[in-house]
C-alpha positions as a printed Julia matrix, in Angstrom:
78×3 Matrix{Float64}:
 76.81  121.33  113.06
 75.45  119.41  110.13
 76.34  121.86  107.11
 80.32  121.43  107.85
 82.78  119.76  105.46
 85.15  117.71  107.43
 87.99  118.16  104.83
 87.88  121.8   103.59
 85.99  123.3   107.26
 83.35  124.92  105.26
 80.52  126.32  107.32
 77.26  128.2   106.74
 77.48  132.0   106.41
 75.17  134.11  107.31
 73.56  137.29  105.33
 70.23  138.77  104.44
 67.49  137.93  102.15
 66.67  141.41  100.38
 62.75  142.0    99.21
 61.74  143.48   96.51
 60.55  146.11   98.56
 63.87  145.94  100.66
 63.33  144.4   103.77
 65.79  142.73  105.1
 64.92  139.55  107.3
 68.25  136.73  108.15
 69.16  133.69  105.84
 71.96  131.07  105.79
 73.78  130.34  103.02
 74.51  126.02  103.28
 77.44  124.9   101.49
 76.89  122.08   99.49
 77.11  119.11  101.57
 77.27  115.57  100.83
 77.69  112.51  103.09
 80.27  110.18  100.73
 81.33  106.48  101.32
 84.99  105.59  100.7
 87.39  102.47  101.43
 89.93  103.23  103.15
 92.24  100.53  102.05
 95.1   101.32  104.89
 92.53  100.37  107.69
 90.75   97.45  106.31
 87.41   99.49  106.05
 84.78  102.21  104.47
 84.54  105.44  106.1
 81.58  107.88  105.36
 82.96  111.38  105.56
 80.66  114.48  105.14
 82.13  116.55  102.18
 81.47  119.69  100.29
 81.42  119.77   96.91
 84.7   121.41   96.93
 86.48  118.69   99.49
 84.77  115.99   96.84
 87.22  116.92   94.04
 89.96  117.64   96.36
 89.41  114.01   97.58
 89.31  112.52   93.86
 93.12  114.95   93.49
 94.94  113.93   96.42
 93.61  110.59   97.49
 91.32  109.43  100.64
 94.57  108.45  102.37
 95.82  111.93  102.02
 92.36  113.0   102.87
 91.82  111.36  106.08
 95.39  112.8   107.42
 94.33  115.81  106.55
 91.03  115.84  108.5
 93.04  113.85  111.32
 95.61  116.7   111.51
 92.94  118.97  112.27
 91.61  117.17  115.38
 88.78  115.37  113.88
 87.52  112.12  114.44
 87.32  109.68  111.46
């Protein structure tokens, strides 16, 4: 799934796109995802992790050590 934020989990939702005339036909609604570069100075090496905007500022807040445990406690691969 591309539109997931490996920190926060963030995934698409899913809805309706309302007409002016009120039809109703399916949409997605993406969260805003960014692939981001950091150093990961523990391990010697940059990671590229794909955020949200959301798991961007929690990043900058707790640190990309605290960030990569995180995503590693969850059962993802970094």
């Amino acid at each position: 799934m591309s539109a997931h934020c490996q920190l926060t989990g963030r995934t698409p939702g899913f809805g309706n796109a309302v007409s002016h005339s009120h039809r109703r036909t399916p949409r997605r609604f993406d969260p805003n995802v960014q692939r981001k570069r950091y150093w990961l100075q523990g391990e010697g090496r940059h990671i590229r992790l794909t955020l949200s905007a959301k798991g961007i500022k929690t990043v900058d807040t707790i640190g990309v050590e605290a960030a990569v445990a995180r995503i590693r406690a969850r059962g993802e691969k970094v």
